Amino acid sequence: MFRKLFTTAAFMTAGILVHAQTVAPHHKGMSNGNPISASVFCADPTALEYNGRIYVYGTNDHQQFIKNGKKDGNGYGDIKSLVVFSSADMVNWTFHGTIDVAKICSSWGWRFAASWAPSVTWRVAEDGTEEFFLYFANSGGSVGVLKANSPVGPWKSPLSKPMIDGDTPGVKPCSWVFDPGVVIDENGTGWIAFGGGDPNSSGSTLQPNNARFAKLKPSMTAIDGSAVKIPAPYHFEASELNIMNGKFVYTYCSSWAERQDIDWNAYKEEQGINVAKPGSCTMCYMVSDDPLSTDSWTYKGVYGPHPGFPSPNNHSHLHKFQGDYYYFYHWGPLMKSMIDVGEIDSSCDGYRSICVNKAVVNESSQTISPVVQDLKSVNSINYLNPYDMIEAETMANSGGISYEDFTNIQRDTRVSTLGNDASRNMQVKVKSGSWISQRSVNFGEKGASKFTLRAKGTGTIEIRVGRIGARSAGTIAFSSTEMEDQTIELDPAKFLNTKNIFFVITSADNFFLDSWQFTEAQSDDIHEVESQSSSMEQSYDLSGRRVSKSHQGILIEQYTDQNGVKRHRKILQGKE
């Protein structure tokens, strides 16, 4: 049902009352970008670029947090899913839910244990099909692979068992067969690095001998030949791969072991390098142009420091996106902030959050400058278009929210809101005092004359411009027992040019947000509705990216109804 809820008096009254409203606390600072999620614990990031967006995948620490009753330390053993986020601007991140790896790999039986530290890539197959491959650490004993035809799935296990384990040629005596890093070269050949742990039976503190490198078969789901050793000094975990100027760049996390100068000086002389020894738990890198030759690898140094308290370990991914390199890693500031304000139990420890900072890389020399890690993060590289349909899970910051998948909601959401398959139907659950913000929203020179919310339940939302404490620039009072659209009119003068916006929930009763969209004001009459003759239909995927009508899966279809009102609906196109 379409409803207009607009009066100047109502706006003025709402603006007076906002200052009495108590909002949920913020945990990443109102001007900071790190961590990328203000509510989901996640770690061990990896990324891919697809259709102008960067997709970030990570270990679902939140699953362990829920399993532990939101207290105690993160033991990792109950993490059996992965998280997915994406962004087109590096500041507003869409949460796509979780990949239920335990469910996907149920055919493995006892062979499946956990899902940590993913690495992901994609290609276009010879028949034109887009193929996405996600590799993950099956606890510390093996490496699994999943496959999909889109970056958000649905994912399937192409094998009935792990892809790499202790019996894979060239692996033994690797201590831990885990933490894969994958890359596809310019010839379309896939490569994978993996391994970790304390020094094996043939290793030492300086050379634990646990880093492995292998070529993948054309299927991308099997090793081609035998794995070889990468002589990575003080290696411990967190493999990832890049290719720069035709050379392979291998990154990894160093161990906590004590470094002896005599050992390091001997290593430098043997290798003919002049590089300082790495600090404990730092991100290091090596370079090779012949990666299956163990002697071809050259140690280049440290590019990522240990993030410090309260992060128990280190794991990063270096990714080039729209011309610049970014350093994704995990850190513990979200957990610390929640403990400091008493939102979670003080016994919590080791629940990590994915962060990102800019990296400076010289591709021609394969040199990575030391990264500066901070909470500020990075600046927006694109504007958010408010006239596109935006999923409610897209946010730069938030407080007091949780997520649910409305195709698979558990009755008691206190048990888990992050245990479902990677969702194409996420919704955001809010309560009184919850808020969501977006940055660098470009309303243009005409401004916005309408705002449409798709939601379910009962609640009131104030749209605040510039800062969370600003007076309301528009208030929508929502009530519906089903998911539906409700629209209010706005004063376009309050929504001009580029703004940061806040959606503040001032009241809520079983209130769920699905998506939102502004309507641009007309040039001749800012309050005029769009022409009723305009019936153009457009289709979007569930991240708000425009797609063709031939796109398969669940789509957002945007259309103009007989009253000239822009609407949108979710449809299933073809067969998933």
Coordinates of C-alpha atoms in Angstrom, one line a residue:
M1 CA 0.0 0.0 0.0
F2 CA 1.3 3.5 -0.9
R3 CA 1.0 6.1 1.8
K4 CA 1.9 9.7 1.9
L5 CA 2.8 10.9 5.4
F6 CA 3.9 14.4 5.0
T7 CA 3.1 17.7 6.8
T8 CA 5.4 20.5 7.6
A9 CA 4.1 20.6 11.1
A10 CA 5.0 16.9 11.6
F11 CA 8.5 17.5 10.4
M12 CA 8.9 20.5 12.8
T13 CA 7.6 18.5 15.7
A14 CA 9.9 15.6 15.0
G15 CA 12.8 17.9 14.7
I16 CA 12.2 19.3 18.2
L17 CA 11.9 15.8 19.8
V18 CA 15.1 14.3 18.3
H19 CA 17.3 15.6 21.0
A20 CA 15.4 13.6 23.7
Q21 CA 15.9 10.4 21.8
T22 CA 18.6 8.1 23.1
V23 CA 20.5 6.3 20.4
A24 CA 22.5 3.1 20.6
P25 CA 26.2 3.6 21.1
H26 CA 28.7 3.6 18.2
H27 CA 31.6 1.3 18.3
K28 CA 33.8 2.5 15.4
G29 CA 33.7 6.2 15.9
M30 CA 31.2 8.4 14.0
S31 CA 33.9 9.5 11.4
N32 CA 35.9 6.2 11.2
G33 CA 35.6 3.5 8.6
N34 CA 37.2 0.6 10.5
P35 CA 36.1 -2.0 11.1
I36 CA 33.9 -2.4 8.0
S37 CA 31.1 -3.9 10.1
A38 CA 30.0 -2.2 13.3
S39 CA 28.1 -5.3 14.5
V40 CA 29.5 -8.6 13.0
F41 CA 32.7 -10.2 14.3
C42 CA 34.7 -11.6 11.4
A43 CA 38.3 -12.2 10.4
D44 CA 40.9 -13.6 8.0
P45 CA 39.8 -11.5 5.0
T46 CA 40.1 -12.2 1.3
A47 CA 38.6 -10.3 -1.6
L48 CA 37.6 -10.3 -5.3
E49 CA 36.4 -7.6 -7.7
Y50 CA 33.3 -8.2 -9.7
N51 CA 31.2 -5.7 -11.8
G52 CA 32.6 -2.7 -10.1
R53 CA 32.2 -4.0 -6.5
I54 CA 34.7 -5.5 -4.2
Y55 CA 33.5 -8.6 -2.3
V56 CA 35.2 -9.4 1.0
Y57 CA 34.9 -12.8 2.6
G58 CA 36.0 -13.8 6.1
T59 CA 35.9 -16.2 9.0
N60 CA 32.6 -15.9 10.9
D61 CA 33.8 -15.2 14.4
H62 CA 30.3 -14.2 15.2
Q63 CA 29.2 -17.8 15.0
Q64 CA 31.6 -18.7 17.8
F65 CA 30.5 -15.6 19.8
I66 CA 26.9 -16.8 19.6
K67 CA 27.8 -20.4 20.4
N68 CA 29.7 -19.2 23.5
G69 CA 26.7 -17.3 24.8
K70 CA 28.2 -14.0 23.9
K71 CA 31.1 -14.4 26.4
D72 CA 34.4 -16.1 26.9
G73 CA 37.3 -16.6 24.4
N74 CA 37.1 -17.4 20.7
G75 CA 38.2 -21.0 20.4
Y76 CA 37.4 -21.1 16.6
G77 CA 36.2 -24.8 16.8
D78 CA 32.5 -24.0 16.3
I79 CA 33.0 -21.7 13.3
K80 CA 31.5 -23.5 10.4
S81 CA 30.4 -20.6 8.1
L82 CA 31.9 -17.6 6.3
V83 CA 30.8 -14.0 6.0
V84 CA 30.4 -12.0 2.8
F85 CA 30.4 -8.2 2.4
S86 CA 30.7 -5.9 -0.6
S87 CA 31.1 -2.3 -1.5
A88 CA 31.4 0.0 -4.6
D89 CA 32.9 2.9 -2.6
M90 CA 35.0 1.4 0.2
V91 CA 33.0 3.0 3.0
N92 CA 29.4 1.8 2.6
W93 CA 29.4 -2.0 3.0
T94 CA 26.6 -4.4 2.1
F95 CA 26.3 -7.5 4.3
H96 CA 25.3 -10.5 2.2
G97 CA 25.0 -12.9 5.2
T98 CA 26.9 -16.1 5.7
I99 CA 27.9 -19.1 3.7
D100 CA 26.9 -22.2 5.7
V101 CA 29.9 -24.3 4.8
A102 CA 28.9 -27.1 7.2
K103 CA 25.6 -27.5 5.4
I104 CA 27.2 -27.3 1.9
C105 CA 29.9 -29.9 2.8
S106 CA 27.5 -32.2 4.7
S107 CA 28.4 -35.0 2.2
W108 CA 32.0 -35.0 3.6
G109 CA 30.8 -36.6 6.8
W110 CA 33.5 -36.7 9.5
R111 CA 36.0 -35.1 7.1
F112 CA 34.4 -31.7 7.7
A113 CA 35.5 -29.9 10.9
A114 CA 35.4 -26.1 10.5
S115 CA 35.7 -23.2 8.0
W116 CA 38.4 -20.6 8.5
A117 CA 40.5 -18.2 6.4
P118 CA 39.0 -18.2 2.9
S119 CA 40.7 -17.3 -0.3
V120 CA 38.6 -16.6 -3.4
T121 CA 39.0 -16.0 -7.2
W122 CA 36.8 -16.1 -10.3
R123 CA 37.2 -16.6 -14.0
V124 CA 35.2 -16.9 -17.2
A125 CA 35.2 -20.5 -18.5
E126 CA 35.6 -21.4 -22.1
D127 CA 31.8 -21.7 -22.5
G128 CA 31.3 -18.2 -21.2
T129 CA 30.1 -19.2 -17.8
E130 CA 31.4 -17.2 -14.8
E131 CA 32.9 -19.4 -12.2
F132 CA 33.7 -18.5 -8.6
F133 CA 36.0 -20.6 -6.4
L134 CA 36.3 -20.3 -2.7
Y135 CA 39.0 -22.2 -0.8
F136 CA 39.0 -22.5 3.0
A137 CA 40.8 -24.0 5.9
N138 CA 39.0 -27.1 7.1
S139 CA 40.3 -26.5 10.6
G140 CA 44.1 -27.2 10.6
G141 CA 44.0 -30.5 8.8
S142 CA 42.9 -29.8 5.2
V143 CA 41.8 -27.4 2.5
G144 CA 38.3 -27.4 1.0
V145 CA 36.9 -25.7 -2.1
L146 CA 33.4 -24.4 -2.9
K147 CA 32.1 -23.3 -6.3
A148 CA 29.4 -20.9 -7.5
N149 CA 28.3 -18.9 -10.5
S150 CA 28.0 -15.6 -8.6
P151 CA 30.0 -13.9 -5.8
V152 CA 27.2 -14.5 -3.3
G153 CA 26.4 -18.1 -4.4
P154 CA 24.6 -20.3 -4.1
W155 CA 27.8 -22.2 -3.3
K156 CA 28.2 -25.9 -3.8
S157 CA 31.0 -28.4 -2.9
P158 CA 32.3 -29.9 -6.2
L159 CA 34.1 -32.6 -4.2
S160 CA 32.9 -35.1 -1.6
K161 CA 36.0 -34.5 0.5
P162 CA 38.7 -31.8 1.1
M163 CA 40.8 -30.9 -2.0
I164 CA 44.1 -30.9 -0.1
D165 CA 45.1 -33.0 2.9
G166 CA 48.2 -34.6 4.4
D167 CA 48.2 -37.3 1.7
T168 CA 48.4 -34.8 -1.1
P169 CA 51.7 -35.2 -2.9
G170 CA 54.4 -32.8 -1.6
V171 CA 52.5 -31.9 1.5
K172 CA 54.1 -34.0 4.2
P173 CA 55.5 -33.2 6.7
C174 CA 53.5 -29.9 6.8
S175 CA 52.3 -29.3 10.4
W176 CA 49.0 -27.6 9.6
V177 CA 47.4 -28.1 6.2
F178 CA 45.3 -24.9 6.1
D179 CA 45.1 -21.1 5.3
P180 CA 44.9 -21.3 1.5
G181 CA 45.8 -18.4 -0.8
V182 CA 44.8 -18.6 -4.5
V183 CA 45.5 -16.6 -7.7
I184 CA 44.9 -17.1 -11.4
D185 CA 47.7 -15.9 -13.7
E186 CA 47.5 -14.2 -17.1
N187 CA 47.4 -17.5 -18.9
G188 CA 44.3 -18.7 -16.9
T189 CA 46.3 -21.1 -14.7
G190 CA 45.4 -21.4 -11.1
W191 CA 47.9 -21.5 -8.3
I192 CA 47.5 -22.1 -4.5
A193 CA 49.7 -21.6 -1.4
F194 CA 48.9 -23.1 2.0
G195 CA 50.3 -24.5 5.2
G196 CA 51.5 -23.4 8.6
G197 CA 52.1 -24.2 12.2
D198 CA 55.2 -24.7 14.4
P199 CA 58.4 -26.1 12.8
N200 CA 57.8 -29.6 11.4
S201 CA 60.2 -32.6 11.8
S202 CA 62.5 -31.2 9.1
G203 CA 62.2 -27.6 10.1
S204 CA 63.7 -25.0 12.5
T205 CA 62.6 -21.8 14.1
L206 CA 64.0 -19.8 11.1
Q207 CA 62.7 -22.2 8.5
P208 CA 59.6 -24.1 9.8
N209 CA 59.3 -25.7 6.4
N210 CA 55.5 -25.6 6.4
A211 CA 54.7 -23.2 3.5
R212 CA 53.5 -25.0 0.4
F213 CA 52.9 -23.9 -3.2
A214 CA 51.1 -25.9 -6.0
K215 CA 49.7 -25.6 -9.5
L216 CA 46.0 -26.3 -9.9
K217 CA 44.4 -28.4 -12.7
P218 CA 42.1 -26.6 -15.2
S219 CA 39.1 -27.6 -13.0
M220 CA 40.6 -25.5 -10.2
T221 CA 39.5 -28.3 -7.8
A222 CA 42.6 -30.5 -7.8
I223 CA 46.4 -30.2 -7.5
D224 CA 48.3 -30.6 -10.7
G225 CA 51.4 -32.6 -9.8
S226 CA 53.1 -32.2 -6.4
A227 CA 53.2 -29.3 -4.0
V228 CA 56.6 -27.7 -3.4
K229 CA 58.1 -25.9 -0.4
I230 CA 58.3 -22.1 -0.1
P231 CA 61.4 -21.3 2.1
A232 CA 59.5 -18.6 4.1
P233 CA 61.5 -17.4 7.1
Y234 CA 59.6 -17.5 10.4
H235 CA 56.5 -18.7 8.5
F236 CA 53.4 -19.5 10.6
E237 CA 50.1 -19.0 8.8
A238 CA 47.9 -16.7 6.6
S239 CA 49.0 -17.5 3.0
E240 CA 47.7 -15.2 0.2
L241 CA 48.9 -14.7 -3.4
N242 CA 49.1 -11.8 -5.9
I243 CA 50.7 -11.4 -9.3
M244 CA 52.6 -8.2 -10.0
N245 CA 54.3 -7.5 -13.3
G246 CA 54.5 -11.2 -14.1
K247 CA 55.9 -12.2 -10.7
F248 CA 54.2 -14.1 -7.9
V249 CA 54.0 -12.3 -4.6
Y250 CA 53.4 -14.6 -1.6
T251 CA 52.3 -13.0 1.7
Y252 CA 52.1 -14.7 5.1
C253 CA 52.1 -14.2 8.8
S254 CA 55.3 -14.7 10.8
S255 CA 55.5 -16.7 14.0
W256 CA 55.8 -15.6 17.6
A257 CA 59.1 -17.4 18.0
E258 CA 62.2 -15.6 19.3
R259 CA 64.5 -14.3 16.6
Q260 CA 68.3 -14.8 16.9
D261 CA 70.5 -12.2 15.2
I262 CA 73.1 -14.9 14.4
D263 CA 70.5 -16.9 12.5
W264 CA 69.1 -14.0 10.7
N265 CA 72.5 -12.6 9.7
A266 CA 73.5 -16.0 8.3
Y267 CA 70.2 -16.1 6.3
K268 CA 70.8 -12.7 4.8
E269 CA 74.3 -13.6 3.7
E270 CA 73.1 -16.9 2.2
Q271 CA 70.3 -15.2 0.3
G272 CA 72.2 -12.1 -0.7
I273 CA 69.6 -9.7 0.8
N274 CA 69.8 -6.8 3.2
V275 CA 66.5 -6.8 5.0
A276 CA 65.7 -6.6 8.7
K277 CA 64.3 -9.6 10.5
P278 CA 60.5 -9.6 10.9
G279 CA 58.9 -8.8 14.2
S280 CA 56.6 -11.3 15.8
C281 CA 53.2 -11.9 14.1
T282 CA 53.9 -9.6 11.3
M283 CA 52.8 -9.9 7.6
C284 CA 55.8 -10.7 5.4
Y285 CA 56.2 -11.2 1.6
M286 CA 58.3 -13.1 -0.9
V287 CA 58.6 -12.8 -4.7
S288 CA 59.3 -15.4 -7.4
D289 CA 59.1 -15.7 -11.2
D290 CA 59.4 -19.5 -11.1
P291 CA 57.2 -20.4 -8.1
L292 CA 57.6 -24.2 -8.4
S293 CA 61.4 -23.8 -7.9
T294 CA 62.0 -23.6 -4.2
D295 CA 65.2 -21.6 -4.7
S296 CA 63.5 -18.9 -6.8
W297 CA 61.8 -17.2 -3.8
T298 CA 63.2 -14.0 -2.5
Y299 CA 62.3 -12.6 0.9
K300 CA 61.4 -8.9 0.6
G301 CA 60.4 -7.9 4.2
V302 CA 57.5 -6.9 6.4
Y303 CA 54.6 -4.9 4.9
G304 CA 52.0 -5.3 7.7
P305 CA 52.6 -4.9 11.4
H306 CA 50.8 -6.8 14.1
P307 CA 47.7 -4.7 14.8
G308 CA 48.2 -5.0 18.6
F309 CA 45.8 -5.5 21.4
P310 CA 43.3 -6.9 21.5
S311 CA 44.0 -8.9 18.3
P312 CA 45.4 -12.4 19.1
N313 CA 46.8 -13.1 15.7
N314 CA 47.3 -11.6 12.2
H315 CA 45.9 -12.3 8.7
S316 CA 45.7 -10.0 5.7
H317 CA 44.9 -9.8 2.0
L318 CA 46.4 -7.3 -0.4
H319 CA 44.0 -6.3 -3.2
K320 CA 44.0 -3.9 -6.1
F321 CA 40.6 -2.3 -6.6
Q322 CA 39.9 0.4 -9.2
G323 CA 43.5 1.4 -9.5
D324 CA 44.6 1.4 -5.9
Y325 CA 45.9 -1.3 -3.5
Y326 CA 44.1 -1.9 -0.2
Y327 CA 45.2 -3.9 2.8
F328 CA 42.5 -6.0 4.4
Y329 CA 43.3 -7.4 7.9
H330 CA 41.6 -8.2 11.2
W331 CA 41.8 -6.3 14.5
G332 CA 39.9 -6.2 17.8
P333 CA 38.6 -2.7 18.3
L334 CA 34.9 -3.6 17.9
M335 CA 35.0 -6.2 20.7
K336 CA 37.0 -3.8 23.0
S337 CA 34.5 -1.0 22.5
M338 CA 31.5 -3.3 23.2
I339 CA 33.2 -4.5 26.4
D340 CA 34.1 -0.9 27.5
V341 CA 30.4 0.2 27.3
G342 CA 29.1 -3.0 28.9
E343 CA 27.3 -4.2 25.8
I344 CA 29.0 -7.6 25.9
D345 CA 30.6 -9.6 28.7
S346 CA 34.0 -8.6 29.9
S347 CA 35.2 -12.2 29.6
C348 CA 35.0 -11.9 25.7
D349 CA 38.4 -12.4 24.1
G350 CA 39.7 -12.9 20.5
Y351 CA 36.6 -11.9 18.6
R352 CA 38.0 -10.1 15.6
S353 CA 36.8 -7.6 13.0
I354 CA 37.8 -7.0 9.4
C355 CA 39.5 -3.6 8.7
V356 CA 41.0 -2.0 5.6
N357 CA 43.7 0.7 5.0
K358 CA 45.4 1.9 1.9
A359 CA 48.6 0.2 0.7
V360 CA 51.4 1.7 -1.4
V361 CA 52.7 -0.8 -3.9
N362 CA 55.3 -0.5 -6.6
E363 CA 54.2 -3.2 -9.1
S364 CA 57.3 -3.0 -11.3
S365 CA 59.6 -3.9 -8.4
Q366 CA 57.1 -5.9 -6.4
T367 CA 57.7 -3.6 -3.4
I368 CA 55.0 -3.1 -0.7
S369 CA 55.6 -0.2 1.6
P370 CA 54.8 -0.8 5.3
V371 CA 51.0 -0.2 5.8
V372 CA 49.7 2.2 8.4
Q373 CA 46.8 0.7 10.3
D374 CA 44.3 3.0 11.9
L375 CA 40.6 3.3 12.7
K376 CA 40.1 6.1 10.2
S377 CA 40.4 3.6 7.3
V378 CA 40.0 5.0 3.7
N379 CA 38.1 7.7 1.9
S380 CA 35.1 7.0 -0.3
I381 CA 36.1 6.4 -3.9
N382 CA 32.6 6.7 -5.3
Y383 CA 29.3 8.3 -4.4
L384 CA 26.3 6.4 -3.1
N385 CA 23.4 7.0 -5.4
P386 CA 20.2 7.4 -3.3
Y387 CA 18.0 7.2 -6.3
D388 CA 18.9 3.5 -6.8
M389 CA 17.3 1.0 -4.6
I390 CA 19.6 0.4 -1.6
E391 CA 19.4 -2.7 0.5
A392 CA 19.0 -1.9 4.2
E393 CA 22.1 -4.0 4.9
T394 CA 24.2 -1.3 3.2
M395 CA 25.8 0.9 5.8
A396 CA 28.9 2.8 6.7
N397 CA 28.1 2.6 10.4
S398 CA 25.3 1.5 12.7
G399 CA 24.2 0.9 16.3
G400 CA 21.7 -1.4 17.9
I401 CA 21.0 -3.5 14.7
S402 CA 21.0 -7.2 13.9
Y403 CA 20.6 -9.2 10.8
E404 CA 18.1 -11.9 9.7
D405 CA 17.4 -13.9 6.6
F406 CA 13.7 -13.7 6.0
T407 CA 13.7 -17.0 4.1
N408 CA 15.2 -18.9 7.0
I409 CA 14.5 -17.1 10.3
Q410 CA 14.9 -19.1 13.5
R411 CA 12.2 -18.4 16.0
D412 CA 14.6 -17.5 18.8
T413 CA 16.9 -15.1 17.1
R414 CA 18.9 -14.6 20.3
V415 CA 20.4 -18.0 19.6
S416 CA 21.9 -17.0 16.2
T417 CA 21.2 -14.4 13.5
L418 CA 24.3 -15.4 11.5
G419 CA 24.0 -19.1 10.9
N420 CA 22.2 -19.1 7.5
D421 CA 23.3 -19.6 3.9
A422 CA 24.7 -16.6 2.1
S423 CA 21.6 -14.6 1.8
R424 CA 20.0 -12.9 -1.1
N425 CA 17.1 -11.9 1.2
M426 CA 18.6 -10.2 4.2
Q427 CA 16.7 -7.8 6.4
V428 CA 17.8 -5.6 9.2
K429 CA 16.2 -6.0 12.6
V430 CA 16.0 -2.7 14.5
K431 CA 14.7 -1.5 17.9
S432 CA 14.1 1.9 19.5
G433 CA 17.4 3.8 19.4
S434 CA 18.9 1.8 16.6
W435 CA 20.5 3.7 13.7
I436 CA 22.1 3.2 10.4
S437 CA 24.3 5.7 8.5
Q438 CA 25.6 6.0 4.9
R439 CA 28.4 8.3 3.8
S440 CA 29.0 10.3 0.6
V441 CA 25.4 10.1 -0.6
N442 CA 25.1 12.2 -3.7
F443 CA 21.6 13.8 -4.0
G444 CA 22.7 16.1 -6.8
E445 CA 21.6 19.7 -7.4
K446 CA 17.8 19.0 -7.5
G447 CA 17.6 17.2 -4.2
A448 CA 15.2 14.5 -3.1
S449 CA 11.4 15.0 -3.0
K450 CA 10.4 11.5 -1.8
F451 CA 11.6 8.7 0.4
T452 CA 10.4 5.1 0.1
L453 CA 11.0 2.5 2.7
R454 CA 10.3 -1.3 2.3
A455 CA 9.8 -2.8 5.7
K456 CA 7.7 -4.9 8.0
G457 CA 6.4 -4.3 11.5
T458 CA 5.7 -1.0 13.3
G459 CA 8.1 1.8 13.9
T460 CA 9.1 5.4 13.3
I461 CA 12.3 6.5 11.5
E462 CA 13.8 9.9 11.3
I463 CA 16.1 10.8 8.4
R464 CA 18.9 13.1 9.7
V465 CA 21.3 14.8 7.5
G466 CA 25.0 15.5 8.3
R467 CA 25.1 14.2 11.9
I468 CA 23.2 11.8 14.0
G469 CA 22.1 14.6 16.4
A470 CA 20.6 16.8 13.6
R471 CA 16.9 17.6 13.5
S472 CA 14.8 15.4 11.4
A473 CA 14.6 16.2 7.7
G474 CA 11.9 13.6 7.2
T475 CA 10.0 11.2 9.4
I476 CA 8.2 8.0 8.3
A477 CA 5.7 6.3 10.6
F478 CA 5.5 2.7 9.4
S479 CA 3.0 0.0 10.2
S480 CA 2.5 -3.2 8.2
T481 CA 2.1 -6.9 9.0
E482 CA 3.8 -7.7 5.7
M483 CA 6.8 -6.5 3.7
E484 CA 5.6 -3.4 1.8
D485 CA 6.6 0.0 0.6
Q486 CA 5.6 3.2 2.3
T487 CA 6.5 6.7 0.9
I488 CA 6.8 10.2 2.3
E489 CA 7.4 13.5 0.7
L490 CA 10.4 15.5 1.5
D491 CA 11.7 19.1 1.2
P492 CA 14.3 18.8 -1.5
A493 CA 16.2 21.8 -0.1
K494 CA 17.3 19.6 2.8
F495 CA 18.7 16.9 0.5
L496 CA 21.1 18.7 -1.9
N497 CA 24.5 17.7 -3.1
T498 CA 26.7 15.2 -1.2
K499 CA 25.6 14.4 2.4
N500 CA 26.1 11.8 5.1
I501 CA 22.7 10.6 6.2
F502 CA 21.4 8.8 9.3
F503 CA 18.3 6.7 9.7
V504 CA 17.4 6.8 13.4
I505 CA 14.7 4.5 14.7
T506 CA 12.8 6.4 17.4
S507 CA 10.2 3.7 18.1
A508 CA 10.0 0.0 17.0
D509 CA 7.9 -3.1 17.6
N510 CA 9.1 -6.2 15.7
F511 CA 10.5 -3.8 13.1
F512 CA 12.5 -5.1 10.1
L513 CA 14.0 -3.0 7.3
D514 CA 14.5 -4.4 3.8
S515 CA 15.4 -1.6 1.4
W516 CA 15.1 2.1 0.8
Q517 CA 15.2 4.6 -2.1
F518 CA 14.9 8.3 -2.6
T519 CA 13.1 10.0 -5.6
E520 CA 14.9 12.9 -7.3
A521 CA 12.9 16.2 -7.4
Q522 CA 11.7 17.4 -10.8
S523 CA 13.4 20.4 -12.3
D524 CA 10.2 22.3 -13.0
D525 CA 8.3 21.5 -9.8
I526 CA 10.1 19.9 -7.0
H527 CA 6.9 18.4 -5.5
E528 CA 5.5 17.0 -8.8
V529 CA 5.1 13.3 -9.1
E530 CA 6.6 11.5 -12.0
S531 CA 4.6 11.3 -15.2
Q532 CA 2.2 8.4 -15.2
S533 CA 3.2 7.6 -18.7
S534 CA 6.7 6.6 -17.4
S535 CA 6.5 2.9 -17.0
M536 CA 10.1 1.9 -17.6
E537 CA 11.1 -1.2 -15.8
Q538 CA 14.6 -1.8 -14.5
S539 CA 16.1 -4.8 -12.8
Y540 CA 18.7 -5.0 -10.0
D541 CA 20.5 -7.7 -8.1
L542 CA 20.1 -7.7 -4.4
S543 CA 23.1 -5.4 -3.8
G544 CA 21.4 -2.7 -5.9
R545 CA 23.5 -3.3 -9.1
R546 CA 21.5 -2.9 -12.3
V547 CA 21.3 -6.2 -14.3
S548 CA 19.6 -7.3 -17.5
K549 CA 16.3 -9.0 -17.4
S550 CA 18.0 -12.3 -18.5
H551 CA 19.9 -12.4 -15.2
Q552 CA 19.2 -15.6 -13.3
G553 CA 18.1 -15.8 -9.6
I554 CA 16.3 -13.4 -7.3
L555 CA 16.0 -9.8 -8.8
I556 CA 14.7 -6.5 -7.7
E557 CA 12.3 -5.2 -10.4
Q558 CA 11.7 -1.5 -10.3
Y559 CA 8.7 -0.1 -12.1
T560 CA 6.3 2.8 -12.1
D561 CA 2.7 2.0 -11.2
Q562 CA -0.5 3.4 -12.7
N563 CA -0.4 6.3 -10.2
G564 CA 3.1 7.3 -11.4
V565 CA 4.7 6.0 -8.2
K566 CA 8.1 4.2 -8.4
R567 CA 7.9 0.8 -6.7
H568 CA 10.0 -2.3 -6.5
R569 CA 9.5 -5.9 -5.8
K570 CA 11.6 -9.1 -5.5
I571 CA 11.1 -11.7 -8.2
L572 CA 12.7 -15.1 -9.0
Q573 CA 14.1 -15.1 -12.5
G574 CA 14.8 -18.5 -14.0
K575 CA 16.1 -21.3 -11.8
E576 CA 18.8 -20.9 -9.2

